[in-house]
Each structure stands twice: as C-alpha cells, then as structure tokens.
Amino acid sequence: MTTRSRLPFYIAVFLLIAAGISLAVWRHIELGIPWLTGEQRPVWMVEARIDFDAGDGSVLASLNIPEQPPGFRILTEQAASPGYGFSIIDSSGSRRAEWSKREVSGPQTLYFKAQFIPDANAQPEIPVREPKTPRTFWEEPEATAVQEILDQARVRSSTPESMTRELIRLMQPDTRTQNTTLLVSEENYLDLLVDMLNHSGIAARIADGLRLEDARRRQQLMPYLQIYNGKQWLTFNPKTTEQGVPDDLLLWRQGSASLLDVVGGENSEVSFSMLRQTVPALQLATMESASNGLGFLSFYELPIEEQSMFRMLLLLPLGALMVAFMRIVIGIRTSGTFMPVLIAVAFVQTTLVPGLIAFLSVVAIGLLMRGYLSSLNLLLVSRISALIILVIFITAGLSIIGYQMGFNTGMTVTFFPMVIIAWTIERMSILWEEEGAHEVMVQGAGSLFVAICAYLLMSAPLAGHLTFNFPELHLVILGLILLMGQYTGYKLSELRRFTPMKAYD
C-alpha cells in the first residue's frame, strides 16, 4: 500500500503562510499601517502668513506652495482667509495658492497651512524633459573673468556635482582671486552662481528652504542651490558645498516661479511659523489611504456598525487556533469542539469575571432544570427546544436581578449564544448520566480553561490591531492550524503516563 506524499500539502501551507506575511508587509510599507498599537508619527504644521496693504479695488494674491518636497509628504492643505475666494492652481510645473477678492482696502493678512509628514523615501518626480540652460551675456572684463573661473573649476572636476562644488569653493571669500572679486558681491552671489552654472551647460536654479524648528514664528526662507545632473535635481548649500537636503529642511519653493505675487496691493511680505505635532500612526495611515485611493483595501471604509462586527468576527480565528493547540498538542478535553471559542467571544464582550459568573450561573441552573426534564422522558428535539426556552428565561431573570441589585453582570448574560449553551447543558447532563460527575467536571473545567486562554489572546490590544488592520495574517493562522492537523504524536498531557518508567530507571 503506497502512502500519499505530503509534499504538496506542505508546499500549499508554506505558500499560504508566505502569502499572508507578504501581504501584511506590503500593507505596512505601502499604506503605512503600524505593526504595534499606540505608535506615534511626527507631523509638521507649517503656516505661511501673507501681509500686504490693499488699495481700493480688487486683489489677486498668489503664493508658491510645495508640490513634492524631498523628504516629506503633504498630508493636508487649507487656507484661513475669511471673505476671500481660494483655490490651488497647478500650472507649468508649479503649484500656487491663489486668493481673490473684488473690493479690498487697508492692511490684509492671509494664511496658508499645510501638514507635512517626514518620509525619507519621498522624492520629487523626475523631470519629463531636460531643463534648459540659458546663457548669460557679460560685458568685458566680466566675460573673461567668468570664463577663467569656469575653466579653473572644470579642470578640477569630472561631473556636474564636482563642478558645482569646485565653483562654490572658488567663489568663497577666503579663496577669492582677482577674477572672483571683480564679479562677486553679497547681493548677487547666488544669482551669479546660477548664471555661471547655466553658462557652463549645467542646468541650475535657486530653491528656497525652511529650517524646521518646533514652535518657531516669523521665519524666513533660506536660499539653496539646485543643479540637474542629467537624472534629477540635486540640492547644495551655496556656502558650504554640502550636498543633499538635511532632515530638518523643508524645500518650500523649487524652480524659477516667484514666491509671492500680489496684484492690487503693495508692501507685501510672507513669513512662516511651524509646530511639531504627534499623530497616531494608524490614524495617519487611514487618512493617507483614503486620500491616495487605497482605502478600499481597508475595513475603515465600511460603516461603523459593520466595522464593529468585523472587529469581533476577525478575532474568531485566534480563538480557533488556541482551541486547536490546546486540544491537539496539549490534550485538554473540552465539552464540544469549539464551545470554548464561543465562550471566549462572550468573555470579550462581558470581560472575564462577569462572564465567568454569568456562564457558571446559567449552566448550573440549566443542569438542575435539565434533570427535571429528563424525568419527563421527552424526545430529544422537544427536550432541547424546551431547554432553549428555559435558558432564555434564566438569562432574562439574571439580567433583571442584576440590574435591580445595581450590577451590570446580569445584563451581560444576554451576549451568550443561547442555543450553544442549551446544547452544552444537554451534553453535560448526558455525560453526567453516562460517565459520572467527575468527567463533567474535567470537561467543564477544560472548556473554561481553554476559553480563558482564548479570551486572553483575543482580548489583547495587539491581537485586535493586527487581525483588523492586517486581515491577510489569517492565512498564516490557517496554515498553522493545517500543520497542527497533521500532528499525530503524543499530547503533552499524555506524557505523565510514562512517569512510572522514569521512576523504574
């Protein structure tokens, strides 16, 4: 007789477990759902304040706002300017917040607020077409000085990045020569640097960054240098040659578009305030998934009532795993196969101590009444039906008595599944008649012990978090249950039979 190979079974179980873990990891990475409860994520609230004096007429104010700053993701954007029309306009590769009002006069203040999430993986989009490098015309002797400086930097470099660093070094005060002294002044330093890089064939532009510090007010943007290396825009500190965007730097404006335009007003200025906040990581993930269109992969799109139902339903596989482990591996005998799971579900609703009191009270009273029903020699169907009605009366009576006495334990009895409890009473009564009170106590105590273990697992905050937010992990639970189904060895509770052999040795 040939034995059937178990290899396909183990391969299927492995694929189940691998699929569950892979999907959970993907959900964590793509949707940002945290593994643990209570995780907090930092969020920066940045507020731009625009002040200007309006004439007697209409006003159109336009502020350049970030599109995809490197190292950050935009969570929310809003304006706080009563009486003004507001819209965000995308045009020619830049985003602008635009305010408008027909009749305005006197000093005006406009606000734009945005929340930014630090994200090291957030990078700006790669330009579709290569940016242009406009050439600047210089009069002599500036033209000769520019060419000599560029030639000197070109000799010392081999890439656009190294060319930029060498050019910045040559234009620093402590390394300036006669040529750089002729060209550079404090006012035109960065503009001259951009013009020289464009003149050499390296696309360059000025970017404005905001240094993030908690609870800072009236801050101004700091200018930075950006060059295009053929693949992406790179950021440089124009004073220190440091390449890259620091973690605490938010690039507010990238490109040649003006920061602020006000038509119909004068004396305009913009300042920034910032505040560091902490937000629950799970709340942040649900907000982002709803905004990026991936919310359909989450239970949070369902109505609240259905969410509550699924929170409880998705805990059942954990209870089934605990029962399977206790019965197959440990060897604890229970009354019914999955009665402990249902008791554990009731305990989750009622909490442990009130649930135990309610369960023991209902079963004890039900056993007494079942003894009377057995004396009537009823058929099984009639006896079970009558027992269900009696269980309902028992639970209703305990609820009323508990309420009148000021306890909530009586009210929670109604969470127990009536039919299952009726069947449990019936099974225990038959077991009492056939095997005696000792077997009833063993199986009853085993059922309660397994139910308490399942309750402790199902009521853990981490269990509820993982099962609801990573439902694919149930594939892992399914795989483990299937593996336990193949176990044919000794149960741990059976090992005590070999104790005499140990004493004999």
Short mmCIF file of N, CA and C in Angstrom, two decimals, residues 11-29 35 466-467 469-480:
data_model
loop_
_atom_site.label_atom_id
_atom_site.label_comp_id
_atom_site.label_asym_id
_atom_site.label_seq_id
_atom_site.Cartn_x
_atom_site.Cartn_y
_atom_site.Cartn_z
N ILE A 11 3.83 22.28 0.73
CA ILE A 11 4.05 23.41 -0.19
C ILE A 11 2.87 24.39 -0.13
N ALA A 12 1.65 23.84 -0.12
CA ALA A 12 0.46 24.69 -0.05
C ALA A 12 0.43 25.49 1.26
N VAL A 13 0.78 24.83 2.38
CA VAL A 13 0.81 25.53 3.67
C VAL A 13 1.87 26.62 3.65
N PHE A 14 3.04 26.30 3.08
CA PHE A 14 4.11 27.30 3.00
C PHE A 14 3.66 28.51 2.18
N LEU A 15 2.99 28.24 1.05
CA LEU A 15 2.50 29.35 0.21
C LEU A 15 1.46 30.18 0.94
N LEU A 16 0.58 29.53 1.71
CA LEU A 16 -0.41 30.27 2.50
C LEU A 16 0.26 31.21 3.49
N ILE A 17 1.21 30.67 4.24
CA ILE A 17 1.89 31.49 5.25
C ILE A 17 2.69 32.61 4.59
N ALA A 18 3.41 32.27 3.50
CA ALA A 18 4.21 33.28 2.81
C ALA A 18 3.32 34.38 2.23
N ALA A 19 2.15 33.99 1.66
CA ALA A 19 1.24 34.99 1.10
C ALA A 19 0.70 35.90 2.20
N GLY A 20 0.33 35.33 3.34
CA GLY A 20 -0.18 36.16 4.44
C GLY A 20 0.85 37.15 4.94
N ILE A 21 2.08 36.69 5.15
CA ILE A 21 3.13 37.58 5.65
C ILE A 21 3.49 38.63 4.60
N SER A 22 3.58 38.23 3.33
CA SER A 22 3.96 39.17 2.27
C SER A 22 2.91 40.27 2.12
N LEU A 23 1.63 39.89 2.13
CA LEU A 23 0.58 40.90 2.00
C LEU A 23 0.58 41.85 3.19
N ALA A 24 0.84 41.32 4.39
CA ALA A 24 0.88 42.18 5.57
C ALA A 24 2.05 43.15 5.49
N VAL A 25 3.21 42.67 5.04
CA VAL A 25 4.37 43.56 4.89
C VAL A 25 4.09 44.61 3.83
N TRP A 26 3.46 44.20 2.73
CA TRP A 26 3.11 45.18 1.69
C TRP A 26 2.16 46.24 2.23
N ARG A 27 1.17 45.83 3.01
CA ARG A 27 0.22 46.79 3.58
C ARG A 27 0.94 47.75 4.53
N HIS A 28 1.90 47.22 5.29
CA HIS A 28 2.65 48.06 6.22
C HIS A 28 3.49 49.09 5.46
N ILE A 29 4.13 48.67 4.37
CA ILE A 29 5.02 49.57 3.63
C ILE A 29 4.23 50.57 2.79
N TRP A 35 2.80 48.15 12.88
CA TRP A 35 2.69 46.80 13.43
C TRP A 35 2.15 46.81 14.85
N LEU A 466 -3.83 43.75 14.93
CA LEU A 466 -3.28 43.01 13.80
C LEU A 466 -4.38 42.33 12.98
N THR A 467 -5.36 41.71 13.64
CA THR A 467 -6.39 41.00 12.90
C THR A 467 -7.27 41.94 12.09
N ASN A 469 -6.40 45.23 11.05
CA ASN A 469 -5.65 46.04 10.10
C ASN A 469 -4.82 45.21 9.13
N PHE A 470 -4.53 43.96 9.49
CA PHE A 470 -3.80 43.05 8.60
C PHE A 470 -4.59 41.75 8.47
N PRO A 471 -5.77 41.77 7.85
CA PRO A 471 -6.60 40.55 7.78
C PRO A 471 -5.92 39.40 7.05
N GLU A 472 -4.92 39.71 6.19
CA GLU A 472 -4.22 38.64 5.49
C GLU A 472 -3.41 37.74 6.42
N LEU A 473 -3.17 38.20 7.65
CA LEU A 473 -2.47 37.34 8.60
C LEU A 473 -3.29 36.12 8.99
N HIS A 474 -4.59 36.13 8.67
CA HIS A 474 -5.40 34.94 8.93
C HIS A 474 -4.98 33.77 8.05
N LEU A 475 -4.32 34.06 6.93
CA LEU A 475 -3.77 32.99 6.11
C LEU A 475 -2.67 32.25 6.87
N VAL A 476 -1.90 33.01 7.66
CA VAL A 476 -0.87 32.39 8.49
C VAL A 476 -1.52 31.51 9.56
N ILE A 477 -2.58 32.01 10.18
CA ILE A 477 -3.30 31.21 11.18
C ILE A 477 -3.85 29.95 10.55
N LEU A 478 -4.41 30.07 9.34
CA LEU A 478 -4.93 28.90 8.64
C LEU A 478 -3.83 27.88 8.39
N GLY A 479 -2.65 28.36 7.96
CA GLY A 479 -1.53 27.46 7.72
C GLY A 479 -1.09 26.74 8.98
N LEU A 480 -1.05 27.45 10.12
CA LEU A 480 -0.65 26.82 11.37
C LEU A 480 -1.66 25.76 11.82
#
